[in-house]
Coordinates of C-alpha atoms and ligand atoms in Angstrom, one line a residue:
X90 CA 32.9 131.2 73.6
X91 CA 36.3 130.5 75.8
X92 CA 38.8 128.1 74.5
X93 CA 40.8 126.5 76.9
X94 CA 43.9 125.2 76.3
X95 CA 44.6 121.5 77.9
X96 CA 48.2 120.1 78.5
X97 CA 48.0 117.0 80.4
X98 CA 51.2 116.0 79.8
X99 CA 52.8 112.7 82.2
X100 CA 51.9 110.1 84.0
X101 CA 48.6 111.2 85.8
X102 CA 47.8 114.3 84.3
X103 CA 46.9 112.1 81.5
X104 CA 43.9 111.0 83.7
X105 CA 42.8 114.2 85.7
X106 CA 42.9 116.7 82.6
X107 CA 40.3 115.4 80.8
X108 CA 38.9 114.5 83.7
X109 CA 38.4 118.2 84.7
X110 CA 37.8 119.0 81.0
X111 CA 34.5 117.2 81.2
X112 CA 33.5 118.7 84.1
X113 CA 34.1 121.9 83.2
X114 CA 32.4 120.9 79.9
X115 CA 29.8 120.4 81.6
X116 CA 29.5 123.1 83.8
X117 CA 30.1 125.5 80.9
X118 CA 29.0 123.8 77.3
X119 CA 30.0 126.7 75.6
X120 CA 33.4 126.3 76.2
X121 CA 35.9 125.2 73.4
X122 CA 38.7 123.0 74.3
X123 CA 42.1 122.8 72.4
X124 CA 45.1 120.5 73.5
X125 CA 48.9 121.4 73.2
X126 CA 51.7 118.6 74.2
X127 CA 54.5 119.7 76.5
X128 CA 56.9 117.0 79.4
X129 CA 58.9 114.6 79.5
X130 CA 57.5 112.0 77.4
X131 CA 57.0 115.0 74.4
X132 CA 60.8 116.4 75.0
X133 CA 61.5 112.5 74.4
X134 CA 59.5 112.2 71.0
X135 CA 60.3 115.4 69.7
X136 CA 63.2 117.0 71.2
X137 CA 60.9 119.2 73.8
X138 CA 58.1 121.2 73.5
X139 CA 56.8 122.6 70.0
X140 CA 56.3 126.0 69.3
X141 CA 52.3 125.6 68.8
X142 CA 52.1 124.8 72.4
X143 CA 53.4 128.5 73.3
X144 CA 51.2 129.9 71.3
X145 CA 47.9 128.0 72.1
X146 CA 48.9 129.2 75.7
X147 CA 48.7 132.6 74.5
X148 CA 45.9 132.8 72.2
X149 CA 43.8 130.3 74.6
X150 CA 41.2 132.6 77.4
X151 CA 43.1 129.9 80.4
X152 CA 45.0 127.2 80.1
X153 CA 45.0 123.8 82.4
X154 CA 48.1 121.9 82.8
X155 CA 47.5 118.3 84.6
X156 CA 51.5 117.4 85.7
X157 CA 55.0 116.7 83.7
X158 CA 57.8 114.2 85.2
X159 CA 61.6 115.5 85.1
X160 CA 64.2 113.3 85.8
X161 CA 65.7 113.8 89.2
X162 CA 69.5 113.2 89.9
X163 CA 70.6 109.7 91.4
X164 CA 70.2 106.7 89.6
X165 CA 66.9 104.3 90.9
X166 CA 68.3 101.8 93.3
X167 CA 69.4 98.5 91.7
X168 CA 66.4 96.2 91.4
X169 CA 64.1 98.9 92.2
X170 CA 62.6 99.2 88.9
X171 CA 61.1 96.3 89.2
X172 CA 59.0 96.6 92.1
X173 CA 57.5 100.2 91.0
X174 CA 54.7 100.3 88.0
X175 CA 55.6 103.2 86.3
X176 CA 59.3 104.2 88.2
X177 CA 61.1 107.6 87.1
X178 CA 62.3 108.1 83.7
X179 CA 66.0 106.5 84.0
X180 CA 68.7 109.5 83.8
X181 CA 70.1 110.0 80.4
X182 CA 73.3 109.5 80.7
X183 CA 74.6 112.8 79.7
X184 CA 71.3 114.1 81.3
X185 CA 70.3 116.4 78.2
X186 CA 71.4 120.7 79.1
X187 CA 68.1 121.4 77.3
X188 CA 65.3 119.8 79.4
X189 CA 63.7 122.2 82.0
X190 CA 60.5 121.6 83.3
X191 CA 57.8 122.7 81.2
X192 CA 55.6 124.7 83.9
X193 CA 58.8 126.5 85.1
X194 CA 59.1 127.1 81.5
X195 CA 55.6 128.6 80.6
X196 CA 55.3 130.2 84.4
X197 CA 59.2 132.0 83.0
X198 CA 57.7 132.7 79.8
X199 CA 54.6 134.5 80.4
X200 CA 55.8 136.0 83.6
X201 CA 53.0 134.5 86.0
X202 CA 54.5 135.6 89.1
X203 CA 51.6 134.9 91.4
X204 CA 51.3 131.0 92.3
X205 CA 47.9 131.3 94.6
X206 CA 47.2 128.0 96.1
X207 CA 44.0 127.8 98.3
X208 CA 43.3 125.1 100.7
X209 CA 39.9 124.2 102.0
X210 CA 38.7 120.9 103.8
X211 CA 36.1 119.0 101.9
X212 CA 36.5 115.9 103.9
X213 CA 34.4 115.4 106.5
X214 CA 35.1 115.7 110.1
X215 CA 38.1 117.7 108.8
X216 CA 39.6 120.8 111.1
X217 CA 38.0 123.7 109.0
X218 CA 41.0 125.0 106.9
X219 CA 40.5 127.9 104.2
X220 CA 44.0 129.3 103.7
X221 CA 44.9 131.0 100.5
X222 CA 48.6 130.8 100.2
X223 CA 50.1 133.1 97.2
X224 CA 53.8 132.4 96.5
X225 CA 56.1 134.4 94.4
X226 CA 57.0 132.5 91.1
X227 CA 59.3 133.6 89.1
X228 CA 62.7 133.8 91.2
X229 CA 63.9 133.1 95.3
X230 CA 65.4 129.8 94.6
X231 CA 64.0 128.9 91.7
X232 CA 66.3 131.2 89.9
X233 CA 67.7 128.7 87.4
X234 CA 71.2 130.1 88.6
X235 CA 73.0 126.9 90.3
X236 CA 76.3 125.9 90.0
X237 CA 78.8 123.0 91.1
X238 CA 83.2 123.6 91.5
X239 CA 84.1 120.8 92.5
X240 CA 82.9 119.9 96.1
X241 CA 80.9 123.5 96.5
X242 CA 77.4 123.8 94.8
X243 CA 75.8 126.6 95.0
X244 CA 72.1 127.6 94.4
X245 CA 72.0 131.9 94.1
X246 CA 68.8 132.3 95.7
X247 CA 67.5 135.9 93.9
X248 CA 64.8 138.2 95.5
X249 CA 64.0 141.7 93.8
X250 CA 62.0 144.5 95.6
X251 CA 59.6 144.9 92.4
X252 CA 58.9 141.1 92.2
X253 CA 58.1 140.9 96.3
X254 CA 56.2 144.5 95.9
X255 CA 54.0 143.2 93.1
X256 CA 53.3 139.9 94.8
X257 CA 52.7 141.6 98.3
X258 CA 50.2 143.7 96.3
X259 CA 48.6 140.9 94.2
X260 CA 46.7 140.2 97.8
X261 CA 45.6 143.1 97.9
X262 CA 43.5 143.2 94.2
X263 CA 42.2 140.9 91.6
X264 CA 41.2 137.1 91.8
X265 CA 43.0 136.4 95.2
X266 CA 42.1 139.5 97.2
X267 CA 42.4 139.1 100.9
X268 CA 38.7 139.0 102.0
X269 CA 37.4 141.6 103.9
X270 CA 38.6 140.9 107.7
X271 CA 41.4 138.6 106.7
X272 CA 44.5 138.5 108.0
X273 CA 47.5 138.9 105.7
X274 CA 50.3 136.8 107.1
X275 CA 54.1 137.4 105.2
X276 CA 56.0 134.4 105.8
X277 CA 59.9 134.8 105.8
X278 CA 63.3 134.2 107.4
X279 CA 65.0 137.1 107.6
X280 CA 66.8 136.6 110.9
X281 CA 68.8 134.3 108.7
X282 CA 68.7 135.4 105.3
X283 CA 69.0 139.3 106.1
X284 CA 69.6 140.6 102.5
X285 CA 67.3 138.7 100.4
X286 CA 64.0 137.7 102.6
X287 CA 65.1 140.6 104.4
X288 CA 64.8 142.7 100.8
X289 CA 60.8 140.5 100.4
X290 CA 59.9 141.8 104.1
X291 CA 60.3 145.4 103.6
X292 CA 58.8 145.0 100.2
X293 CA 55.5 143.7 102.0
X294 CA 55.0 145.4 104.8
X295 CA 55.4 148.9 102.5
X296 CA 52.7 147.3 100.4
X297 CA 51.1 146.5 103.8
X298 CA 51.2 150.6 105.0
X299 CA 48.7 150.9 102.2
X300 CA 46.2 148.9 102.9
X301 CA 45.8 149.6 106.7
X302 CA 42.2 148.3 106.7
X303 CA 43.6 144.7 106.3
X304 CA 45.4 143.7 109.6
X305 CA 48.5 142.1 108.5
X306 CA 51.0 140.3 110.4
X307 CA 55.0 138.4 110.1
X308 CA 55.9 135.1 111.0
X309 CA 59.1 133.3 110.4
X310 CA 58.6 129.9 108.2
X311 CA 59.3 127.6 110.7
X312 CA 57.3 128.7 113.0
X313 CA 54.5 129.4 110.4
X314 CA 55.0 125.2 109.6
X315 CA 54.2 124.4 112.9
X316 CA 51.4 126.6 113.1
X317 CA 49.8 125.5 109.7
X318 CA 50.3 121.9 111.5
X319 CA 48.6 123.2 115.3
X320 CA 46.2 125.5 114.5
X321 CA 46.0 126.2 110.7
X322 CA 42.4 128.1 111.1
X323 CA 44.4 131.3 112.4
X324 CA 45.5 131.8 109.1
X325 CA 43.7 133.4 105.8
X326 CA 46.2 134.6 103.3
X327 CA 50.0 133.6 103.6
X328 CA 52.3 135.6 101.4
X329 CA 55.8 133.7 100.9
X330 CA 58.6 133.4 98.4
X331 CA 58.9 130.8 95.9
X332 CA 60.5 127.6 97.7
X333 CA 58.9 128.4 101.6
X334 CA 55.7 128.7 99.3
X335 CA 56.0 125.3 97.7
X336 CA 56.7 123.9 100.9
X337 CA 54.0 125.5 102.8
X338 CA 51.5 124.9 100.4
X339 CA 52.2 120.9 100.2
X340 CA 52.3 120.9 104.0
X341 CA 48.6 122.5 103.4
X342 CA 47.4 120.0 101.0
X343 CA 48.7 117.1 103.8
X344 CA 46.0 119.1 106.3
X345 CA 43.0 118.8 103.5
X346 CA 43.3 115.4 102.3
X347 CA 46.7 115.4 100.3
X348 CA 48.4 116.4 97.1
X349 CA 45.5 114.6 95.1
X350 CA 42.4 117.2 96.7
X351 CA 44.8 120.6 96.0
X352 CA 44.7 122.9 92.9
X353 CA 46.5 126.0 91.9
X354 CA 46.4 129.4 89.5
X355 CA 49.5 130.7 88.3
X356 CA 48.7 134.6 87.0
X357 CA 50.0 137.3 86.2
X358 CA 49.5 141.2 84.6
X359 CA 48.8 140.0 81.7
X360 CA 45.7 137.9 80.6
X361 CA 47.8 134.4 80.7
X362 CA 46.6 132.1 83.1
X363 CA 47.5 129.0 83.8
X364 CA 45.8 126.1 86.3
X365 CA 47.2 123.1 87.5
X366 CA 46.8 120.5 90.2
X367 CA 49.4 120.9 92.7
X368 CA 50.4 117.3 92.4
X369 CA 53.3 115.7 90.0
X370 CA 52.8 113.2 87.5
X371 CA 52.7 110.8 89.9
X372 CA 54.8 107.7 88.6
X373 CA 54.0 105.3 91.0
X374 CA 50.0 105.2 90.4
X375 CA 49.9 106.5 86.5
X376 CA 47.9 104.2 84.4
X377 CA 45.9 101.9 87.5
X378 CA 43.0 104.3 87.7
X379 CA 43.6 105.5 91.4
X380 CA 44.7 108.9 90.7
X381 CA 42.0 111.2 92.4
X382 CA 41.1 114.0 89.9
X383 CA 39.6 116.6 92.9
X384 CA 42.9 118.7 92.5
X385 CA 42.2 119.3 88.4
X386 CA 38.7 119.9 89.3
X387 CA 39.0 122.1 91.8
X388 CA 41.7 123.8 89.3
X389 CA 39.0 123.5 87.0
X390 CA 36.8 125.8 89.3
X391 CA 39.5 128.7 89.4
X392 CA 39.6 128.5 85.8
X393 CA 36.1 129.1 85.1
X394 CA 36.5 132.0 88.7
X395 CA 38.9 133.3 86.1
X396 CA 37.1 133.3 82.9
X397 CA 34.1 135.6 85.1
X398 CA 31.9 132.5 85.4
X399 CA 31.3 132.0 88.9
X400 CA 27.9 130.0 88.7
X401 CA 29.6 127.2 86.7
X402 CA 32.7 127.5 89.0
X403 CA 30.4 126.9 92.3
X404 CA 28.3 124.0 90.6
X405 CA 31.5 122.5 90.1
X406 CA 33.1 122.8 94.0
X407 CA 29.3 121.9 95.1
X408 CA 29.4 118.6 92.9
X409 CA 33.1 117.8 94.2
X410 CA 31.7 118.3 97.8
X411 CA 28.9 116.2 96.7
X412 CA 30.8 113.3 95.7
X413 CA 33.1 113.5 98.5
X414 CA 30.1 113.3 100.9
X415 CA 28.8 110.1 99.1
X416 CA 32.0 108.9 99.9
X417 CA 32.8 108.4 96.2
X418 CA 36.4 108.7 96.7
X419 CA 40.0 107.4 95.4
X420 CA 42.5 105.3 97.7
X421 CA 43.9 108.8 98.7
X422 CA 41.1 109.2 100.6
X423 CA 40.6 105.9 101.9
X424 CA 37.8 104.9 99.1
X425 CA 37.5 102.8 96.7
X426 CA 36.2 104.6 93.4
X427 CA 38.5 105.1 89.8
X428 CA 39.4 108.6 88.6
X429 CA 36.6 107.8 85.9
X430 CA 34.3 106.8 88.9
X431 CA 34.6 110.3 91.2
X432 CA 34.8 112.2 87.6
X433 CA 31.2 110.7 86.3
X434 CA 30.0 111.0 89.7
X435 CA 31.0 114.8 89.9
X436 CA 29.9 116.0 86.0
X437 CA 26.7 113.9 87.1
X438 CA 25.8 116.6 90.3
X439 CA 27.3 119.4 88.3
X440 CA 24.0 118.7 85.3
X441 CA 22.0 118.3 87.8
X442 CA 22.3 121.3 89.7
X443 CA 21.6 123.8 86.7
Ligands
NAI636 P1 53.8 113.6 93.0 O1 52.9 114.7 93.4 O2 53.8 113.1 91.6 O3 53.5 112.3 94.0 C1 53.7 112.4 95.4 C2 52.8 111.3 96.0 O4 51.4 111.8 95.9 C3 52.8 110.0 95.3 O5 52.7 109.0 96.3 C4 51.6 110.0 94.4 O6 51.1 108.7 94.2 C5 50.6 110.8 95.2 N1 49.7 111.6 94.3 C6 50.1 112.6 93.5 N2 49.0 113.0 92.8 C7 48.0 112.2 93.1 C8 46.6 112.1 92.7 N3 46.1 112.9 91.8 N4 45.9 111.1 93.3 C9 46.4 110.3 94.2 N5 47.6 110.4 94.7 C10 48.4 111.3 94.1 O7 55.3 114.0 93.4 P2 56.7 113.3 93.2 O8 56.5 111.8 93.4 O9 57.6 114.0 94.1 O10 57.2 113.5 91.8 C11 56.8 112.7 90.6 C12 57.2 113.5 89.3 O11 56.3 114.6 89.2 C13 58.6 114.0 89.3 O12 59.2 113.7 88.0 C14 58.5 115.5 89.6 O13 59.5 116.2 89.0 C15 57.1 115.7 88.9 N6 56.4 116.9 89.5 C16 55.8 117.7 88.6 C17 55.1 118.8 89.0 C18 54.4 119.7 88.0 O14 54.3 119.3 86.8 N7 53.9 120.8 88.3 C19 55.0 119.1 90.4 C20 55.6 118.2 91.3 C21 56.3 117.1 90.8
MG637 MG1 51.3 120.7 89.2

């Protein structure tokens, strides 16, 4: 019997986390659910995430996490407030040392260094698109070391040869393995940034001298960006540090539909797992019932990959296809149905396939 840890979190990910937890409910009735609170609204009420939700993370078989909200610098515009449903959590004014996004947090924590984000069309008449994109998570410029004299800032952006060796490798075996006659493609720019993507280049293409049965190949990010944009069929596997891979992978989720169709694993040696829409909590739509819950879903369905229950995982991409095709779809995707409409529609195909 799984349990599954559920940490919806803000705005949105209120809505498409139990969303997916019914459909995976009913894909897999034997799985057990548990929730844990973590975000912005939680560090509010209780001074940040408690200790419980750690360890449900840990002793749960995968976790899904729906979206948290962190305040941004820059103050809203003046009147601004008004005019948006649910705007940004005004900046505390001093903006508290202590906050730091949960999912960086828990992706830190448990060292999931693999982000792998796949992006397949499901709309119709859609170019066909079915790129995996696996970006490093754990440092690049997401290192956490930024600093500000005066008029200088400066972000230390830090790249390791056993972090870009073990991602490089990650393609290669488990969950996200390159399928056979895929093309690896490592996505840097280390005509600029000699030392550090430099440093993730070598790492991959010795990882690459291993596996000379999968034809691998280099492309600098911006012209990878305009190739995802003119022809993003060429590619089957990107492998790309942390920021070009957030990038890259949002520009993907623009090609299938937007932020609202695309999910995401986080994993990494050990057996912690965590899935998430790519999506954020979504201020301006929480609470109206537009959000479109395909991204948790389709999380949903690398959950169960990862829990070794393919059959439930397929019925539940075949009943999100389904649905699509009906055209039971959110204002995303031009439609006209709730979150709750597209969910019942979804665990509806997902019982009647079995
Ligand atoms: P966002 O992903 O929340 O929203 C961007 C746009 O996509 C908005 O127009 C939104 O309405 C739309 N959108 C997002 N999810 C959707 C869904 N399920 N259905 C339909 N439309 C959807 O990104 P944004 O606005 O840049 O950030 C909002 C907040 O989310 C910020 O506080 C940010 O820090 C946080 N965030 C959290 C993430 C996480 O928890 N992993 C990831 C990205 C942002
Ligand atoms: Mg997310």
């Amino acid at each position: 019997m799984p349990t599954i840890c559920l940490i919806a979190g803000d705005g949105v990910g209120q809505e498409v986390v139990p969303a997916a937890a019914d459909a995976i409910a009913s894909a897999l009735p034997s799985a057990r659910f548990v929730t844990a609170e973590a975000g912005w609204d939680c560090f509010v009420r209780r001074g940040g995430a408690p200790p419980e939700t750690l360890a449900a993370v840990q002793s749960a078989h995968a976790t899904l996490f729906g979206a948290t909200q962190s305040p941004t610098t820059g103050a809203p515009a003046p009147g601004s407030q008004s005019q948006v449903p649910n705007p940004q959590p005004p900046i505390p004014s001093p903006q508290p040392p202590t906050y730091r996004s949960p999912i960086l947090a828990l992706r830190r924590h448990f060292d999931l260094y693999a982000n792998l984000r796949p992006a397949k069309s499901i709309l119709p008449g859609a170019p066909p698109i079915d790129l995996l994109i696996v970006r490093e998570n754990t440092e690049g410029l997401y290192s956490g070391q930024e600093s500000r004299t005066g008029d200088t800032a400066i972000a230390e952006r830090v790249i390791t040869g056993k972090a870009s060796e073990r991602i490089a490798r990650r393609i290669r075996t488990g969950a996200a393995r390159a399928q056979p006659g895929a093309r690896v493609t490592i996505v840097h720019k280390a005509n600029v940034l000699k030392i550090t993507d430099g440093l993730f280049r070598e790492s991959c293409l010795a990882v690459a001298r291993d596996y000379p049965d999968v034809e691998t190949e280099e492309m600098l990010v911006g012209a990878a960006a305009m190739w995802l944009v003119r022809d993003p069929g060429r590619f089957d596997v990107i492998v790309t540090t942390n920021l070009f891979g957030d990038i890259l992978s949002d520009l993907a989720a623009g090609l299938i539909g937007g932020l609202g169709v695309a999910p995401s694993a986080n994993v990494g040696a050990g057996p912690v797992a965590v899935f998430e829409p790519v999506h954020g909590s979504a201020p301006d739509i929480a609470g109206t019932g537009a959000a479109n819950p395909i991204g948790a879903l389709l999380s949903g369905a690398l959950l169960l990959d990862h829990l070794g229950e393919a059959a439930a995982a397929s019925r539940v991409r075949a009943a999100v296809q389904q649905t699509v095709d009906d055209g039971v779809c959110t204002p995303d995707l031009g439609g006209r149905a709730s979150t709750s409409d597209v969910t019942a529609a979804v665990c509806r195909h997902v019982r009647e396939a079995k």
